[in-house]
mmCIF file of C-alpha atoms and ligand atoms in Angstrom:
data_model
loop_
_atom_site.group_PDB
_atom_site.id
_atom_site.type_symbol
_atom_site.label_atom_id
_atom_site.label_comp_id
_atom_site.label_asym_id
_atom_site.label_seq_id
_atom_site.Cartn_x
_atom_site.Cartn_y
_atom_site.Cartn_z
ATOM 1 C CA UNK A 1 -7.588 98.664 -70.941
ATOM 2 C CA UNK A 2 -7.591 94.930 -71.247
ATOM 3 C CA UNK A 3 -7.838 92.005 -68.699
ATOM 4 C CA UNK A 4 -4.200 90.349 -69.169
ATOM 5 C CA UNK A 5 -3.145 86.629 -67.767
ATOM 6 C CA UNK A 6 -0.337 84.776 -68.099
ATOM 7 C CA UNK A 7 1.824 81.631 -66.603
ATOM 8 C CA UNK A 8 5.083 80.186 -66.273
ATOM 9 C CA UNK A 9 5.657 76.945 -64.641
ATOM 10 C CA UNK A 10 8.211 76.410 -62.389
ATOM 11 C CA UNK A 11 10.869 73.651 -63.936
ATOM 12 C CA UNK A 12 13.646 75.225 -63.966
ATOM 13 C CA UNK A 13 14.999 78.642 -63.964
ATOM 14 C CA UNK A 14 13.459 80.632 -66.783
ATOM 15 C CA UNK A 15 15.479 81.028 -70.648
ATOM 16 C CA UNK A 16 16.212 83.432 -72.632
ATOM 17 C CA UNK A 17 13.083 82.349 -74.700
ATOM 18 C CA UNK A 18 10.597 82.987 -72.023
ATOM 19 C CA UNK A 19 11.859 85.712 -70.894
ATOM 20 C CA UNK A 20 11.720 87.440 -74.802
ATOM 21 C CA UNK A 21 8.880 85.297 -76.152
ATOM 22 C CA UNK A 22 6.619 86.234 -72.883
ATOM 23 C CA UNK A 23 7.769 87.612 -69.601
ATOM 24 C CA UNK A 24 8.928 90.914 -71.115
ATOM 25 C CA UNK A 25 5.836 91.486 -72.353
ATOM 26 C CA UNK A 26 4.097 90.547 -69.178
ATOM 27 C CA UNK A 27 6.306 93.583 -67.559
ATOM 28 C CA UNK A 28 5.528 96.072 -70.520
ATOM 29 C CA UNK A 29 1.429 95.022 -70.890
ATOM 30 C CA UNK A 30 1.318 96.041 -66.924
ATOM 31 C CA UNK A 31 1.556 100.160 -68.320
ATOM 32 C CA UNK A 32 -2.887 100.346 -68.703
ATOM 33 C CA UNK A 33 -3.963 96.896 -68.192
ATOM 34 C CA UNK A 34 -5.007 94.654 -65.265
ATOM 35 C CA UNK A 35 -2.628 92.060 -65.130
ATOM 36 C CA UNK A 36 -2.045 88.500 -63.253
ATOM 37 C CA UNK A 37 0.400 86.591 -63.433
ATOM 38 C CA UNK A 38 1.038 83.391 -62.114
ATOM 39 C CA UNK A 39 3.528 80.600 -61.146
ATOM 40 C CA UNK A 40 1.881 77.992 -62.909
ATOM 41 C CA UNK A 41 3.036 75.156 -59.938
ATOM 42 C CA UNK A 42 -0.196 72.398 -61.040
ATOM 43 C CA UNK A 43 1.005 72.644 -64.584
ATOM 44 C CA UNK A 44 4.746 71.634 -63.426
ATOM 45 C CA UNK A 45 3.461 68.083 -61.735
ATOM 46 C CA UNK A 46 2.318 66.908 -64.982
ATOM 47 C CA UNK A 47 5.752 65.546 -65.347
ATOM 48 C CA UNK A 48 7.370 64.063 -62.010
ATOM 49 C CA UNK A 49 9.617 66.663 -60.375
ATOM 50 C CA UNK A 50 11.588 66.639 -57.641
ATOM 51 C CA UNK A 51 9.894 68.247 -54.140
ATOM 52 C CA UNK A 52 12.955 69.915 -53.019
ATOM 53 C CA UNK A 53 13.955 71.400 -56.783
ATOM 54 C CA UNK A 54 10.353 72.614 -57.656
ATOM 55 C CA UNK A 55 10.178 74.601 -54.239
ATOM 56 C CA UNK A 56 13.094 76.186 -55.004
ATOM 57 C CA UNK A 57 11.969 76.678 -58.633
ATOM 58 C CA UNK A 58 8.732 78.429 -57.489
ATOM 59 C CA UNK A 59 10.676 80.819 -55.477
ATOM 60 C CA UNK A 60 13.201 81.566 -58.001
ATOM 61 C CA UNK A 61 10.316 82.143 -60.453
ATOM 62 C CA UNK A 62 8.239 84.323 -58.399
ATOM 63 C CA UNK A 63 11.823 86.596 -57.211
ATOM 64 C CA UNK A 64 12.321 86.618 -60.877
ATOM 65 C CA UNK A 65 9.096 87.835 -61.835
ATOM 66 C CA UNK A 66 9.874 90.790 -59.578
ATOM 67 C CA UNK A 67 13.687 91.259 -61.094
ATOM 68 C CA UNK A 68 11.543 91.382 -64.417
ATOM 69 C CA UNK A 69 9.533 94.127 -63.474
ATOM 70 C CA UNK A 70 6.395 92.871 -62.817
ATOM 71 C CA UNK A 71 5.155 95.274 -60.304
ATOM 72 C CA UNK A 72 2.759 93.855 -58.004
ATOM 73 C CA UNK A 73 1.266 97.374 -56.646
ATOM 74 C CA UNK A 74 -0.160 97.098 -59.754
ATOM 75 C CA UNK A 75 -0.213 93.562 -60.603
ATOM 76 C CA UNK A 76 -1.157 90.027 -59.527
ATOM 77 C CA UNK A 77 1.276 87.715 -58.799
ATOM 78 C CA UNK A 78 0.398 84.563 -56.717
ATOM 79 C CA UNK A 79 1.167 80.833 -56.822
ATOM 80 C CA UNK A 80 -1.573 78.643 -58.967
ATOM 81 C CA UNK A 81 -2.029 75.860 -56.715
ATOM 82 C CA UNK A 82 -2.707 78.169 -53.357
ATOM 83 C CA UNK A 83 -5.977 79.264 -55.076
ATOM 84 C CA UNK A 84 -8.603 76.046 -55.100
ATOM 85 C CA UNK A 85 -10.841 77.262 -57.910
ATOM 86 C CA UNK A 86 -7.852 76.337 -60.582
ATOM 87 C CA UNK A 87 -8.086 72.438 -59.722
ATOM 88 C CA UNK A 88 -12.225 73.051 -59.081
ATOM 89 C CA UNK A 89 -12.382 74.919 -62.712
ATOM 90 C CA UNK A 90 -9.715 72.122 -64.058
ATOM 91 C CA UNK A 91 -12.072 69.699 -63.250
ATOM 92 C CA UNK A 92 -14.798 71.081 -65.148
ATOM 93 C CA UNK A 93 -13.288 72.210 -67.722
ATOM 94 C CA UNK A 94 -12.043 68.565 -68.196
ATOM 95 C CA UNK A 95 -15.573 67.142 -68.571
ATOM 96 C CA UNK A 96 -16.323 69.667 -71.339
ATOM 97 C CA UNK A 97 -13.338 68.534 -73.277
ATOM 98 C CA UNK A 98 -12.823 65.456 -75.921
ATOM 99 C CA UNK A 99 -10.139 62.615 -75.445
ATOM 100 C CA UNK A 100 -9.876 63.576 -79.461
ATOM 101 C CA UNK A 101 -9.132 67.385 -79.052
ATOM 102 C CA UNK A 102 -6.413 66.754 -76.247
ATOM 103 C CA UNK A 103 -4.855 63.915 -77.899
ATOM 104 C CA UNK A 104 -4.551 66.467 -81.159
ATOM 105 C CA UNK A 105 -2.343 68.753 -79.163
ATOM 106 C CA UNK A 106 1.117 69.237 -80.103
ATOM 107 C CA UNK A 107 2.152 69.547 -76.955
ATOM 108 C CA UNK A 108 0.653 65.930 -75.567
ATOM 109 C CA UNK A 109 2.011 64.320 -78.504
ATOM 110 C CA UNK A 110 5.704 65.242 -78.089
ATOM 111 C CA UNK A 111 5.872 64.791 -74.282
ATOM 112 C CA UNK A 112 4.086 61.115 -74.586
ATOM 113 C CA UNK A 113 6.388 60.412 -77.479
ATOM 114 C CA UNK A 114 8.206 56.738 -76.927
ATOM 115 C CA UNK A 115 6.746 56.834 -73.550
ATOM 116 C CA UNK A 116 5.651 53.386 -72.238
ATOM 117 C CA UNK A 117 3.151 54.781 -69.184
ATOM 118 C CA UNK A 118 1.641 58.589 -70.003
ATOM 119 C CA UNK A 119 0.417 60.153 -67.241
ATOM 120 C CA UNK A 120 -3.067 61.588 -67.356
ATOM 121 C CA UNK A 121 -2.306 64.979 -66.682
ATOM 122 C CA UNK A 122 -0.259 65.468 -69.653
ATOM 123 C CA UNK A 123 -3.376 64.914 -71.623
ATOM 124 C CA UNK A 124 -5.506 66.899 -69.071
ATOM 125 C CA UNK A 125 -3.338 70.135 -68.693
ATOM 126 C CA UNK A 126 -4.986 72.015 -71.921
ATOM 127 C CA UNK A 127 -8.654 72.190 -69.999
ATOM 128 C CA UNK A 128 -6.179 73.272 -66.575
ATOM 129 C CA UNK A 129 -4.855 75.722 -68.511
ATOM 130 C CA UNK A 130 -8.300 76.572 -70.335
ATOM 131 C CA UNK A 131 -9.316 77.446 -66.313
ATOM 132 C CA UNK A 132 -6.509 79.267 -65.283
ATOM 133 C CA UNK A 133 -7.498 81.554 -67.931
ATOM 134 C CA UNK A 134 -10.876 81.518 -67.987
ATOM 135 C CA UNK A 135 -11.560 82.213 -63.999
ATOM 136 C CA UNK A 136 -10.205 85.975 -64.402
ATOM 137 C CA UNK A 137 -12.417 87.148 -67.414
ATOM 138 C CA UNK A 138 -9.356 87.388 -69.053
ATOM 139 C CA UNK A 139 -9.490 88.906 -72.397
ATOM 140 C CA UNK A 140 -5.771 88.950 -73.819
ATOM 141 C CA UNK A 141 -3.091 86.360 -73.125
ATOM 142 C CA UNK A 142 0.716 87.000 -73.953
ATOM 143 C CA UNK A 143 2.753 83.609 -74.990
ATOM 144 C CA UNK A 144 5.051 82.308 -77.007
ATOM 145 C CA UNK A 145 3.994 80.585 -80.177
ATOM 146 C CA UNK A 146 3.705 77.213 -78.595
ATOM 147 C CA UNK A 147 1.121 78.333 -77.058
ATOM 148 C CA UNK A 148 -0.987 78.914 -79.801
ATOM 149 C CA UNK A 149 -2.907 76.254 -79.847
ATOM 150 C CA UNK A 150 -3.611 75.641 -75.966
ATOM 151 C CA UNK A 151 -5.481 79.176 -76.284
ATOM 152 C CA UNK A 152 -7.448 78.072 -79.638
ATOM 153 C CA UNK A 153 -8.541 75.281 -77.576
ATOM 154 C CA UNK A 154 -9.564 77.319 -74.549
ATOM 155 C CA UNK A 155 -11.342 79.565 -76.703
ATOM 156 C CA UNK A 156 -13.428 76.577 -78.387
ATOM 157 C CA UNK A 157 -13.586 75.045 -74.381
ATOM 158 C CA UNK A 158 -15.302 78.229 -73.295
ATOM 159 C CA UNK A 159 -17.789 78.733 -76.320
ATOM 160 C CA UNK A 160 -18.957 75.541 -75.999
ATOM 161 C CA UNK A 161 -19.613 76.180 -72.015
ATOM 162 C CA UNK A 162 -21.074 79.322 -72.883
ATOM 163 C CA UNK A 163 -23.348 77.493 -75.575
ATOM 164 C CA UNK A 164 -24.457 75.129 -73.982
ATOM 165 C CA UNK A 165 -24.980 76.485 -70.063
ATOM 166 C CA UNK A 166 -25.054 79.917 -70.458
ATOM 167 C CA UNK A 167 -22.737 83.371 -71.069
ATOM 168 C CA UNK A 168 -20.257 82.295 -68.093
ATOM 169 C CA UNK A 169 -16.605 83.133 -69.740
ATOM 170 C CA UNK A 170 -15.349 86.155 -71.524
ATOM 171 C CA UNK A 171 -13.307 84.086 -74.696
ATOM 172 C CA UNK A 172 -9.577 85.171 -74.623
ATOM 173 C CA UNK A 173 -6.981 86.207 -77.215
ATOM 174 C CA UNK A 174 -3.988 85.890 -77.806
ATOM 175 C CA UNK A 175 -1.135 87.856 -77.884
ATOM 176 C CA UNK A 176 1.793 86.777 -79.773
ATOM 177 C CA UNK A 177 4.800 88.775 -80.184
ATOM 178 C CA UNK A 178 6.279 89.929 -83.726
ATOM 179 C CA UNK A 179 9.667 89.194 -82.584
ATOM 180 C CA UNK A 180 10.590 86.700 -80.345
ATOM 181 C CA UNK A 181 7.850 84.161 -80.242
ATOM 182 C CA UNK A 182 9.870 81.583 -81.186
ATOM 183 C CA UNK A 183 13.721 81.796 -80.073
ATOM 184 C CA UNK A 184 15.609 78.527 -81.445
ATOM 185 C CA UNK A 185 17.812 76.277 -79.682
ATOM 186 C CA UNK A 186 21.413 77.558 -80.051
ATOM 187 C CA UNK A 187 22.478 74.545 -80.443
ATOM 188 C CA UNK A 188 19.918 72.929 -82.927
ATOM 189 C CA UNK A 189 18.182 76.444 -84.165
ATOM 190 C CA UNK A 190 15.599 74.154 -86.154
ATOM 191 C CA UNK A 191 14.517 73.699 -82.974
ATOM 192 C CA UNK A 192 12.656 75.717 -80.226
ATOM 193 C CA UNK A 193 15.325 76.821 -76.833
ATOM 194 C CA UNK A 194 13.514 74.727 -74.331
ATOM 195 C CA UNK A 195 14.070 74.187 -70.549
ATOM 196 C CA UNK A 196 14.360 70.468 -71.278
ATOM 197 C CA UNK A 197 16.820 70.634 -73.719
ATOM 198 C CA UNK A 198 19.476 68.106 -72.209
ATOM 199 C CA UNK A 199 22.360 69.722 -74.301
ATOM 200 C CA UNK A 200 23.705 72.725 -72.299
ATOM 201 C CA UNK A 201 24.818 74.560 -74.768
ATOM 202 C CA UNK A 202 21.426 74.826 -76.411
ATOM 203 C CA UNK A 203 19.977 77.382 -73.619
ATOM 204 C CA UNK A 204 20.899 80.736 -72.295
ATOM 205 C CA UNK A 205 18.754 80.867 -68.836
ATOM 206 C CA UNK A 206 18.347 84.434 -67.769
ATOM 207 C CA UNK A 207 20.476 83.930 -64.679
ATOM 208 C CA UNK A 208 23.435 82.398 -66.177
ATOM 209 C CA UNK A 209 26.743 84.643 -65.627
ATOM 210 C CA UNK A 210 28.329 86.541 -68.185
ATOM 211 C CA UNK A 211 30.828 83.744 -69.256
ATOM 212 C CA UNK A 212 28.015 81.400 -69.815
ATOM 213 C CA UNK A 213 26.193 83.938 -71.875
ATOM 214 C CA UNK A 214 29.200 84.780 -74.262
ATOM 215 C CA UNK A 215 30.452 80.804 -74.306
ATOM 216 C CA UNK A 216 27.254 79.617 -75.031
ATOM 217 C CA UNK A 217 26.581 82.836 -78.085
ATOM 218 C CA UNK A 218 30.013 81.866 -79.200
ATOM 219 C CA UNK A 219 29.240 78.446 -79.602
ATOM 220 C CA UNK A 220 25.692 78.852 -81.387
ATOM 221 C CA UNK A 221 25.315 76.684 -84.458
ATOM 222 C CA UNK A 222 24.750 78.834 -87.985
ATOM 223 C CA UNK A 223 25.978 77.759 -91.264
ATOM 224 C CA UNK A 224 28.547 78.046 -93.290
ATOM 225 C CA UNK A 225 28.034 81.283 -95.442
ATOM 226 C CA UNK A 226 29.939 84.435 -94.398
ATOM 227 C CA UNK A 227 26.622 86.622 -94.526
ATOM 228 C CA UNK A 228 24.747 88.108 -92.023
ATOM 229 C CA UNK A 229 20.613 88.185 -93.749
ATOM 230 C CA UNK A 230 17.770 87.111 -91.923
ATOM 231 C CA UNK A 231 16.135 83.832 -93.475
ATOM 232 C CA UNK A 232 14.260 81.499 -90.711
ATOM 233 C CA UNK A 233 14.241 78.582 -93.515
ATOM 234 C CA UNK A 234 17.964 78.649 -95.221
ATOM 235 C CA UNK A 235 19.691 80.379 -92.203
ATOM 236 C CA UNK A 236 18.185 79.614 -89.026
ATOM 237 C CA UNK A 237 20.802 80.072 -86.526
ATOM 238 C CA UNK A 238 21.529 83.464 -87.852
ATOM 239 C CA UNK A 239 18.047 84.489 -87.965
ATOM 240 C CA UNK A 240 17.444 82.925 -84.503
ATOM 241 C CA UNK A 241 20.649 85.254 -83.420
ATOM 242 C CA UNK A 242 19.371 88.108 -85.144
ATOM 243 C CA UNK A 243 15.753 88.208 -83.544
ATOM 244 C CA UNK A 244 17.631 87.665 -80.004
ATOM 245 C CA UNK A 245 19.665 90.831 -81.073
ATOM 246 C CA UNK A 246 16.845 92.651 -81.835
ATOM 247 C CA UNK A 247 15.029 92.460 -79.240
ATOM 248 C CA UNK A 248 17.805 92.901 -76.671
ATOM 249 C CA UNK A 249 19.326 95.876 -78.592
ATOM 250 C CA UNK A 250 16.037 97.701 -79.092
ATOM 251 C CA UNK A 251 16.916 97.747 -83.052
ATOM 252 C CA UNK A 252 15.010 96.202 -85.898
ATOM 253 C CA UNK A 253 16.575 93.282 -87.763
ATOM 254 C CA UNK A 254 16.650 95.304 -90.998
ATOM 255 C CA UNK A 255 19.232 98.178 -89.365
ATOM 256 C CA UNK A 256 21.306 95.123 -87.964
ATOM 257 C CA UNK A 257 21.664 93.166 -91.187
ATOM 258 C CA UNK A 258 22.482 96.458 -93.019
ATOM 259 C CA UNK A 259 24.837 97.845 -89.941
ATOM 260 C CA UNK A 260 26.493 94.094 -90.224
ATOM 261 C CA UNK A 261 27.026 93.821 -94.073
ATOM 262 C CA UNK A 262 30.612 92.582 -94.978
ATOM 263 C CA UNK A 263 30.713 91.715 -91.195
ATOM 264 C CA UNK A 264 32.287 88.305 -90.118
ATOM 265 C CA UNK A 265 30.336 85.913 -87.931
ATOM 266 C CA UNK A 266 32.685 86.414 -84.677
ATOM 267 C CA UNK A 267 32.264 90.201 -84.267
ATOM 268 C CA UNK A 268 28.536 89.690 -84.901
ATOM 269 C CA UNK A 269 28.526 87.075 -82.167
ATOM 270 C CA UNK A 270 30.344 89.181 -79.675
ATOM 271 C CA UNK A 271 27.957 92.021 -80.131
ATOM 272 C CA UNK A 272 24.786 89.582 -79.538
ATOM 273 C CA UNK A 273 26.719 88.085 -76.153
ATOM 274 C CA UNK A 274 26.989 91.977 -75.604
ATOM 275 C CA UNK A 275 23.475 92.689 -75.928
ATOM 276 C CA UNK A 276 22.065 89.557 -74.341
ATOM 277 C CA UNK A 277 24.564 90.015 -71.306
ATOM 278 C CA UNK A 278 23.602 93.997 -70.893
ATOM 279 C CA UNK A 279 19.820 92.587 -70.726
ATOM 280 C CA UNK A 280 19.875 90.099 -68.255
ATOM 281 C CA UNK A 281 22.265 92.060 -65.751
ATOM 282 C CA UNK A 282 20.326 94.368 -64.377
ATOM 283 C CA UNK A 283 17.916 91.000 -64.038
ATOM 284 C CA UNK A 284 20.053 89.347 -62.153
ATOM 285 C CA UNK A 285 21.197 91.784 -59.752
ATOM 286 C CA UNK A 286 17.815 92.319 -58.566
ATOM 287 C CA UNK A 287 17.124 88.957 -58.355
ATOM 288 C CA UNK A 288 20.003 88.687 -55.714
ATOM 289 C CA UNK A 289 18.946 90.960 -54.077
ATOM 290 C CA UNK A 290 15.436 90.043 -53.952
ATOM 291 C CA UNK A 291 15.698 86.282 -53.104
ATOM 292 C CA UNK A 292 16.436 86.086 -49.718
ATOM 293 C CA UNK A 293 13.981 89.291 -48.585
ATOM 294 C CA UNK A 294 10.526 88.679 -46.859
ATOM 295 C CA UNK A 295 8.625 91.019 -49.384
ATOM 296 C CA UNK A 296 8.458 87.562 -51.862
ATOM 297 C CA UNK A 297 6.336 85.718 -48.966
ATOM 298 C CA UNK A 298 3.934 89.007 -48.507
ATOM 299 C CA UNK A 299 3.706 89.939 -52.330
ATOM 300 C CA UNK A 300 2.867 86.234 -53.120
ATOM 301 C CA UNK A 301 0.268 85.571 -50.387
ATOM 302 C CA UNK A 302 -1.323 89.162 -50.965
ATOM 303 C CA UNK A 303 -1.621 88.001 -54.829
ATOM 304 C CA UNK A 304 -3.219 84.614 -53.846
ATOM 305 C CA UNK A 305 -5.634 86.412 -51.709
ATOM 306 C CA UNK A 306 -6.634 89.040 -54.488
ATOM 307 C CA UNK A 307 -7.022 86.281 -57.197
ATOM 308 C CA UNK A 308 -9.319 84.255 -55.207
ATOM 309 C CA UNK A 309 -11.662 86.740 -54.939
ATOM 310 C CA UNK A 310 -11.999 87.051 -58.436
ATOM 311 C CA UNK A 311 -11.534 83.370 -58.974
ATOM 312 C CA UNK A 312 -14.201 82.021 -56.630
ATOM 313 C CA UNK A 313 -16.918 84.098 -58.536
ATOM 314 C CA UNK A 314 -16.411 82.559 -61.745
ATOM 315 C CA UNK A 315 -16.548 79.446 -60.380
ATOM 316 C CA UNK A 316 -19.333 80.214 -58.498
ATOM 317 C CA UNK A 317 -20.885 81.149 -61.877
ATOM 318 C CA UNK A 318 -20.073 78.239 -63.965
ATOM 319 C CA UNK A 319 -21.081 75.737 -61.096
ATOM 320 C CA UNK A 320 -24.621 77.706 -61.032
ATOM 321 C CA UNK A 321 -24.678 77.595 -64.458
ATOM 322 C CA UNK A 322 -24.082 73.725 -64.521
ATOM 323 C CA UNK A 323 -26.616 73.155 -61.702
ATOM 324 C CA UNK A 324 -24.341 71.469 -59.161
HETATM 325 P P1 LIG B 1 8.724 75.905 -71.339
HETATM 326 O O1 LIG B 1 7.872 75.817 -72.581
HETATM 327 O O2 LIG B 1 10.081 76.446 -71.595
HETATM 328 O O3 LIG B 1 8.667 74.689 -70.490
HETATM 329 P P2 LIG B 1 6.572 77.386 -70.046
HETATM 330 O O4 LIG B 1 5.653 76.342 -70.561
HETATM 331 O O5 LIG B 1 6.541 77.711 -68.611
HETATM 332 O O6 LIG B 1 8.064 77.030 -70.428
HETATM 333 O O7 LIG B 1 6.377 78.688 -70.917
HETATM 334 C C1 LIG B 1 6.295 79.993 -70.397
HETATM 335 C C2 LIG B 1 6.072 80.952 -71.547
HETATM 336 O O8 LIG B 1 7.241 81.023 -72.368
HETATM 337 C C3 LIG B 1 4.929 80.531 -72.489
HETATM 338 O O9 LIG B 1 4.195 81.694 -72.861
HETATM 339 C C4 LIG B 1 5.641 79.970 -73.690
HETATM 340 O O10 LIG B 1 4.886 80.113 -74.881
HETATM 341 C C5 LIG B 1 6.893 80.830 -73.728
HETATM 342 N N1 LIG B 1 8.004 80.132 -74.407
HETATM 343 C C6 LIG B 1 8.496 78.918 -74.095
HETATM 344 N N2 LIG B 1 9.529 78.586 -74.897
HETATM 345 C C7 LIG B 1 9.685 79.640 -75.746
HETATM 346 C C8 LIG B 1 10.597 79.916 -76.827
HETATM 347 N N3 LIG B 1 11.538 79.052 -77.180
HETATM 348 N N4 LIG B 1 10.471 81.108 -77.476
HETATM 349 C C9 LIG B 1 9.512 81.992 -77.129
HETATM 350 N N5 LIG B 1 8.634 81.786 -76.122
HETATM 351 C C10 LIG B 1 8.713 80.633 -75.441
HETATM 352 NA NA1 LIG B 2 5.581 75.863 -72.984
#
């Protein structure tokens, strides 16, 4: 039994690669762990978003959570910025970091890219995100492989607390899927499906209708071979297609490639809309259903309530421990 936590922020509806790279697992760790989950609504600001849009987005994200199958009898779900002690541990967690180690992160560097005025919080959301973590004692964290190196850096964030004030964190790891921490862009697999991705045909989000799904699956980029193998460097848009399959089938890459042998591109692409579409239906549905019902407003305040009483006694702790 492990102490899971886990975010999403609330841009934009969630893809395909969030839901495989880390919500599914969110819903499948809940079976002998203590999870919490939250709608990561601080981390979303780093970037200037529209009031309107990122209200909507946090409801979406939180009804979609619940579609999922996070259960919150037995989990935590609640909305980051209605619990203080994220912003309080932020803020501390910011004065044990470098301007070196942030700058280092991938992350900061592609989002600051060509950018004339950064703002600060785009080089401050790694120690945010070190506190989110840190204030539940968490001890494994699911993600995609982006967020690799955000937890490395918690982890070093909390030793150095610990080292230097006293055993206040429990140091996290981890957990990165097999398959699926990485889903491609469909349109440019070399690179990762993104919520910011400007080209529409690059993304599958998981509420997009059935037509979307098999237009946008149809019109993935591979190469052009007529062979279905799995090879990330040479083939990437097959591999990328084949991982999606995978995962949404319940079969391992290995029985697909064999099962697709001598199999053209079109029938395999029909059978991955398939498989992606039967997925995110039974998502969907309960999302609609879901939306509009009163049980989002009590779920997500009773969550915020139960993680602030863990949350203020860490912080509590680490303020002791600092002496202020
Ligand atoms: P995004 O990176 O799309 O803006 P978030 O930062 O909210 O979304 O990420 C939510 C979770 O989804 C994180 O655990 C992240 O690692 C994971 N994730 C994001 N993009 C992908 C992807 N293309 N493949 C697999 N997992 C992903
Ligand atoms: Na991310």
């Amino acid at each position: 039994m492990a102490k899971i936590f886990s975010g999403v922020q609330p841009t934009s509806i969630p893809h395909l690669g969030n839901y495989l790279g880390a919500m599914r697992n969110f819903v499948t760790l809940q079976d002998g762990n203590e999870c919490i989950y939250c709608i990561v609504d601080e981390h979303a600001i780093t970037l200037p978003q529209d009031p309107g849009e990122i209200q909507r987005n946090i409801r979406n994200l939180a009804a979609l959570y619940l579609a999922m199958g996070i259960d919150p009898k037995r989990s935590i779900l609640f909305i980051q910025s209605e619990v203080p002690c994220h912003a309080q541990l932020g803020w501390i967690m910011q004065c044990v970091s470098y301007m070196g180690e942030l700058e280092r992160m991938t992350q900061f560097k592609d989002k600051s890219k060509g950018k004339t005025s950064v703002p600060a919080g785009l080089l401050t959301y790694p120690p945010l995100m070190a506190a989110d973590i840190l204030l539940y004692n968490t001890e494994l964290v699911p993600v995609g492989a982006d967020q690799k190196q955000h937890l490395e850096l918690t982890r070093n964030l909390a030793e150095r607390f610990n080292n230097k004030y006293g055993d206040v964190f429990v140091i996290p790891e981890p957990y990165i899927p097999p398959v699926g921490a990485r889903i491609m862009s469909l349109a440019e697999p070399e690179k990762k499906m993104s919520k910011s991705d400007t080209n529409r045909k690059a993304t599958i989000f998981t509420l997009d209708s059935e037509k979307d799904i098999i237009k946008k699956i149809k019109g993935a980029t591979t190469d052009d071979e007529a062979e279905i193998r799995y090879d990330r460097e040479k083939k990437p848009g097959i591999s990328n297609l084949l991982d999606i399959f995978s995962i949404c089938s319940g079969r391992s890459v290995e029985e697909l490639v064999n099962a697709y042998q001598g199999k053209g591109y079109g029938e395999f692409k029909t059978d991955v809309a398939e498989a992606v579409s039967g997925t995110l239906r039974p998502i969907r549905e309960r999302y609609n259903n879901l939306i509009e019902s009163s049980e989002l407003d009590e779920v997500l305040d009773e969550g915020a309530e139960r993680a602030y009483d863990i949350a203020q006694q860490t912080l509590k702790k680490a303020e002791k421990a600092l002496g202020i």
